[in-house]
Amino acid sequence: MYVLKDNWSTYWDGFLGTLELTVWASLLALVLGFVMASFRVAPVGSLRVFGTVWVTVLRNTPLTLLFFAVLLGLPRFGLVLPFQVFAVLALGCYTSAFICEVLRSGINTVPKGQGEAARSLGMSFGQTLSLVVLPQAFRSVIPPVGSTLIALAKNSAIAGAFSVTELLGTYKTINELGYNIVWTFVWIAVGYLIITLAISALFHLLERKWGVAR
């Protein structure tokens, strides 16, 4: 208990850092995932190719390598931003590929007749997707989207290796002060557990309200 009490400010800063990374990267992943899922099912071939390449490259690239590419590569091209922003970009873009595939699988569960009926009424592709298809698809993808964002929260631990303030990185500071490393990691695990359980509870509420009845 003394580990937490004596190093509360360090833990709190790390917890807030991980929470901030998770929130902003999740928002970015959801937006990009929606855009790429739209591209994947678009009637325009070039958009489908772009969406496919985006998903294929990011899903098959190790997240650590993506962090190196974003945090160390982009500044060489004149793009200089705080490491926190770079970490959000890396996490958000990486996770967007998985969100895209989750949304696309949900879109595929919607009967084709729904889209055909919408188009017969004169709706454009964008209107059909946003007003008819996605609202139905969303109901079936709530649990997997939640699981993907929980994975994002845990993946944020990689950011600590790139000078970004986050929860796992606090062990270095606390260990240097001579505290028990086991209890240090116990309290770090508790912090991650709080965040992931909060995400799980949020999506459980969404599923109860809008999810498909099983």
Tab-separated table of C-alpha atoms in Angstrom:
chain	number	residue	atom	x	y	z
A	1	MET	CA	0.000	0.000	0.000
A	2	TYR	CA	2.944	2.324	0.674
A	3	VAL	CA	3.933	2.080	-2.988
A	4	LEU	CA	0.655	3.686	-4.038
A	5	LYS	CA	0.530	6.174	-1.154
A	6	ASP	CA	4.102	7.412	-1.554
A	7	ASN	CA	3.914	7.636	-5.350
A	8	TRP	CA	0.323	8.740	-5.829
A	9	SER	CA	1.172	11.719	-8.049
A	10	THR	CA	3.304	9.516	-10.322
A	11	TYR	CA	0.575	6.899	-10.629
A	12	TRP	CA	-2.096	9.559	-11.162
A	13	ASP	CA	-0.143	11.287	-13.931
A	14	GLY	CA	0.414	7.921	-15.618
A	15	PHE	CA	-3.241	6.959	-15.239
A	16	LEU	CA	-4.416	10.250	-16.734
A	17	GLY	CA	-1.880	9.875	-19.557
A	18	THR	CA	-3.202	6.413	-20.443
A	19	LEU	CA	-6.798	7.593	-20.139
A	20	GLU	CA	-6.139	10.558	-22.422
A	21	LEU	CA	-4.365	8.374	-24.980
A	22	THR	CA	-7.238	5.892	-24.904
A	23	VAL	CA	-9.970	8.503	-25.339
A	24	TRP	CA	-8.374	10.460	-28.188
A	25	ALA	CA	-7.040	7.405	-30.005
A	26	SER	CA	-10.455	5.719	-29.695
A	27	LEU	CA	-12.196	8.722	-31.245
A	28	LEU	CA	-9.673	8.787	-34.084
A	29	ALA	CA	-9.994	5.026	-34.610
A	30	LEU	CA	-13.786	5.195	-34.730
A	31	VAL	CA	-13.808	8.064	-37.241
A	32	LEU	CA	-11.151	6.523	-39.496
A	33	GLY	CA	-12.690	3.075	-39.113
A	34	PHE	CA	-16.059	4.415	-40.248
A	35	VAL	CA	-14.476	6.196	-43.226
A	36	MET	CA	-12.486	3.133	-44.286
A	37	ALA	CA	-15.477	0.825	-43.875
A	38	SER	CA	-17.404	3.193	-46.150
A	39	PHE	CA	-14.564	3.017	-48.652
A	40	ARG	CA	-14.525	-0.787	-48.489
A	41	VAL	CA	-18.161	-1.031	-49.566
A	42	ALA	CA	-18.234	2.020	-51.860
A	43	PRO	CA	-19.249	1.601	-55.530
A	44	VAL	CA	-16.081	3.476	-56.565
A	45	GLY	CA	-13.214	1.071	-57.275
A	46	SER	CA	-10.411	3.445	-56.268
A	47	LEU	CA	-11.989	3.967	-52.841
A	48	ARG	CA	-12.327	0.217	-52.319
A	49	VAL	CA	-8.663	-0.258	-53.236
A	50	PHE	CA	-7.573	2.526	-50.853
A	51	GLY	CA	-9.613	1.044	-48.002
A	52	THR	CA	-8.263	-2.446	-48.672
A	53	VAL	CA	-4.655	-1.233	-48.736
A	54	TRP	CA	-5.173	0.760	-45.519
A	55	VAL	CA	-6.556	-2.245	-43.652
A	56	THR	CA	-4.064	-4.752	-45.077
A	57	VAL	CA	-0.996	-2.646	-44.311
A	58	LEU	CA	-1.990	-1.589	-40.799
A	59	ARG	CA	-3.334	-4.971	-39.668
A	60	ASN	CA	-0.108	-6.663	-40.745
A	61	THR	CA	2.283	-4.067	-39.313
A	62	PRO	CA	3.518	-4.544	-35.726
A	63	LEU	CA	2.276	-1.684	-33.553
A	64	THR	CA	5.772	-1.029	-32.200
A	65	LEU	CA	7.075	-0.581	-35.741
A	66	LEU	CA	4.222	1.828	-36.458
A	67	PHE	CA	5.195	3.840	-33.379
A	68	PHE	CA	8.762	4.054	-34.677
A	69	ALA	CA	7.505	5.154	-38.097
A	70	VAL	CA	5.221	7.861	-36.700
A	71	LEU	CA	7.191	9.185	-33.718
A	72	LEU	CA	10.623	9.023	-35.290
A	73	GLY	CA	9.856	9.088	-39.008
A	74	LEU	CA	7.404	11.971	-39.410
A	75	PRO	CA	9.689	14.592	-37.779
A	76	ARG	CA	12.272	13.826	-40.493
A	77	PHE	CA	9.736	15.112	-43.022
A	78	GLY	CA	9.245	18.366	-41.131
A	79	LEU	CA	6.156	17.345	-39.169
A	80	VAL	CA	7.025	18.146	-35.566
A	81	LEU	CA	4.299	17.574	-32.982
A	82	PRO	CA	4.235	16.595	-29.287
A	83	PHE	CA	4.970	12.895	-28.778
A	84	GLN	CA	1.526	12.565	-27.175
A	85	VAL	CA	-0.084	13.567	-30.483
A	86	PHE	CA	2.142	11.188	-32.433
A	87	ALA	CA	1.151	8.369	-30.061
A	88	VAL	CA	-2.547	9.123	-30.612
A	89	LEU	CA	-1.978	9.031	-34.381
A	90	ALA	CA	-0.172	5.690	-34.209
A	91	LEU	CA	-2.724	4.054	-31.901
A	92	GLY	CA	-5.723	5.539	-33.684
A	93	CYS	CA	-4.603	4.621	-37.199
A	94	TYR	CA	-3.599	1.110	-36.159
A	95	THR	CA	-6.880	0.416	-34.378
A	96	SER	CA	-8.940	1.975	-37.193
A	97	ALA	CA	-8.048	-0.989	-39.404
A	98	PHE	CA	-9.672	-3.371	-36.927
A	99	ILE	CA	-12.656	-1.075	-36.382
A	100	CYS	CA	-13.090	-0.937	-40.163
A	101	GLU	CA	-13.294	-4.712	-40.457
A	102	VAL	CA	-15.701	-4.939	-37.527
A	103	LEU	CA	-17.993	-2.346	-39.133
A	104	ARG	CA	-17.711	-3.995	-42.533
A	105	SER	CA	-18.722	-7.343	-41.061
A	106	GLY	CA	-21.712	-5.613	-39.500
A	107	ILE	CA	-22.617	-4.016	-42.829
A	108	ASN	CA	-22.528	-7.455	-44.444
A	109	THR	CA	-25.147	-8.697	-41.968
A	110	VAL	CA	-27.691	-6.175	-43.277
A	111	PRO	CA	-29.844	-7.764	-46.015
A	112	LYS	CA	-29.020	-6.452	-49.485
A	113	GLY	CA	-32.688	-5.730	-50.007
A	114	GLN	CA	-32.423	-2.875	-47.507
A	115	GLY	CA	-29.898	-1.051	-49.654
A	116	GLU	CA	-31.741	-1.825	-52.864
A	117	ALA	CA	-34.967	-0.479	-51.408
A	118	ALA	CA	-33.213	2.715	-50.327
A	119	ARG	CA	-31.699	3.222	-53.765
A	120	SER	CA	-35.078	2.599	-55.402
A	121	LEU	CA	-36.386	5.529	-53.371
A	122	GLY	CA	-33.705	7.757	-54.883
A	123	MET	CA	-31.247	7.763	-51.989
A	124	SER	CA	-27.565	8.260	-52.779
A	125	PHE	CA	-24.885	5.832	-51.611
A	126	GLY	CA	-23.999	8.116	-48.698
A	127	GLN	CA	-27.621	8.428	-47.610
A	128	THR	CA	-28.209	4.693	-47.935
A	129	LEU	CA	-25.122	3.903	-45.880
A	130	SER	CA	-25.643	6.489	-43.136
A	131	LEU	CA	-29.441	6.367	-42.810
A	132	VAL	CA	-30.315	2.750	-43.603
A	133	VAL	CA	-27.374	0.354	-43.460
A	134	LEU	CA	-25.109	1.639	-40.673
A	135	PRO	CA	-27.848	2.140	-38.042
A	136	GLN	CA	-28.743	-1.553	-38.459
A	137	ALA	CA	-25.123	-2.698	-38.651
A	138	PHE	CA	-24.197	-0.728	-35.514
A	139	ARG	CA	-26.506	-2.839	-33.378
A	140	SER	CA	-24.636	-6.044	-34.236
A	141	VAL	CA	-21.090	-4.693	-33.830
A	142	ILE	CA	-21.320	-3.082	-30.389
A	143	PRO	CA	-19.559	-5.970	-28.518
A	144	PRO	CA	-16.623	-6.384	-30.978
A	145	VAL	CA	-16.078	-2.612	-31.158
A	146	GLY	CA	-15.898	-2.542	-27.369
A	147	SER	CA	-13.364	-5.395	-27.348
A	148	THR	CA	-11.258	-3.582	-29.939
A	149	LEU	CA	-11.172	-0.393	-27.863
A	150	ILE	CA	-10.222	-2.387	-24.763
A	151	ALA	CA	-7.299	-3.763	-26.757
A	152	LEU	CA	-6.407	-0.186	-27.720
A	153	ALA	CA	-6.266	0.822	-24.051
A	154	LYS	CA	-3.808	-1.988	-23.327
A	155	ASN	CA	-1.774	-1.269	-26.461
A	156	SER	CA	-1.240	2.283	-25.236
A	157	ALA	CA	1.442	0.862	-22.906
A	158	ILE	CA	3.824	0.894	-25.877
A	159	ALA	CA	3.765	4.703	-25.847
A	160	GLY	CA	5.783	4.741	-22.621
A	161	ALA	CA	8.845	3.558	-24.526
A	162	PHE	CA	8.666	6.754	-26.609
A	163	SER	CA	8.759	9.328	-23.803
A	164	VAL	CA	4.972	9.562	-23.559
A	165	THR	CA	3.496	9.763	-20.070
A	166	GLU	CA	1.349	6.680	-19.484
A	167	LEU	CA	0.619	4.167	-16.755
A	168	LEU	CA	3.073	1.356	-17.478
A	169	GLY	CA	5.988	3.778	-17.770
A	170	THR	CA	5.571	4.783	-14.129
A	171	TYR	CA	7.339	1.587	-13.031
A	172	LYS	CA	10.693	3.011	-14.144
A	173	THR	CA	10.458	6.025	-11.843
A	174	ILE	CA	9.105	4.031	-8.901
A	175	ASN	CA	11.613	1.212	-9.325
A	176	GLU	CA	14.487	3.696	-9.257
A	177	LEU	CA	13.241	4.855	-5.856
A	178	GLY	CA	13.699	1.328	-4.494
A	179	TYR	CA	10.080	0.266	-4.068
A	180	ASN	CA	8.937	-3.342	-4.409
A	181	ILE	CA	8.605	-4.032	-8.138
A	182	VAL	CA	5.829	-6.601	-7.608
A	183	TRP	CA	3.517	-4.130	-5.863
A	184	THR	CA	4.462	-1.490	-8.398
A	185	PHE	CA	3.084	-3.658	-11.170
A	186	VAL	CA	0.057	-4.683	-9.094
A	187	TRP	CA	-1.088	-1.068	-8.862
A	188	ILE	CA	-0.320	-0.506	-12.538
A	189	ALA	CA	-2.514	-3.509	-13.345
A	190	VAL	CA	-5.284	-2.070	-11.165
A	191	GLY	CA	-5.118	1.168	-13.159
A	192	TYR	CA	-5.490	-0.655	-16.472
A	193	LEU	CA	-8.288	-2.749	-14.982
A	194	ILE	CA	-10.217	0.393	-14.042
A	195	ILE	CA	-9.964	1.750	-17.590
A	196	THR	CA	-10.857	-1.506	-19.347
A	197	LEU	CA	-13.758	-2.229	-16.996
A	198	ALA	CA	-15.087	1.280	-17.611
A	199	ILE	CA	-15.009	0.676	-21.383
A	200	SER	CA	-16.626	-2.727	-20.904
A	201	ALA	CA	-19.392	-1.226	-18.751
A	202	LEU	CA	-20.046	1.531	-21.303
A	203	PHE	CA	-20.437	-0.916	-24.175
A	204	HIS	CA	-22.518	-3.224	-22.023
A	205	LEU	CA	-24.958	-0.350	-21.518
A	206	LEU	CA	-24.939	0.391	-25.254
A	207	GLU	CA	-25.574	-3.268	-26.020
A	208	ARG	CA	-28.476	-3.431	-23.581
A	209	LYS	CA	-30.041	-0.349	-25.150
A	210	TRP	CA	-29.364	-0.903	-28.855
A	211	GLY	CA	-27.855	-4.362	-29.270
A	212	VAL	CA	-29.461	-7.188	-31.185
A	213	ALA	CA	-31.466	-9.485	-28.906
A	214	ARG	CA	-29.995	-12.989	-28.815
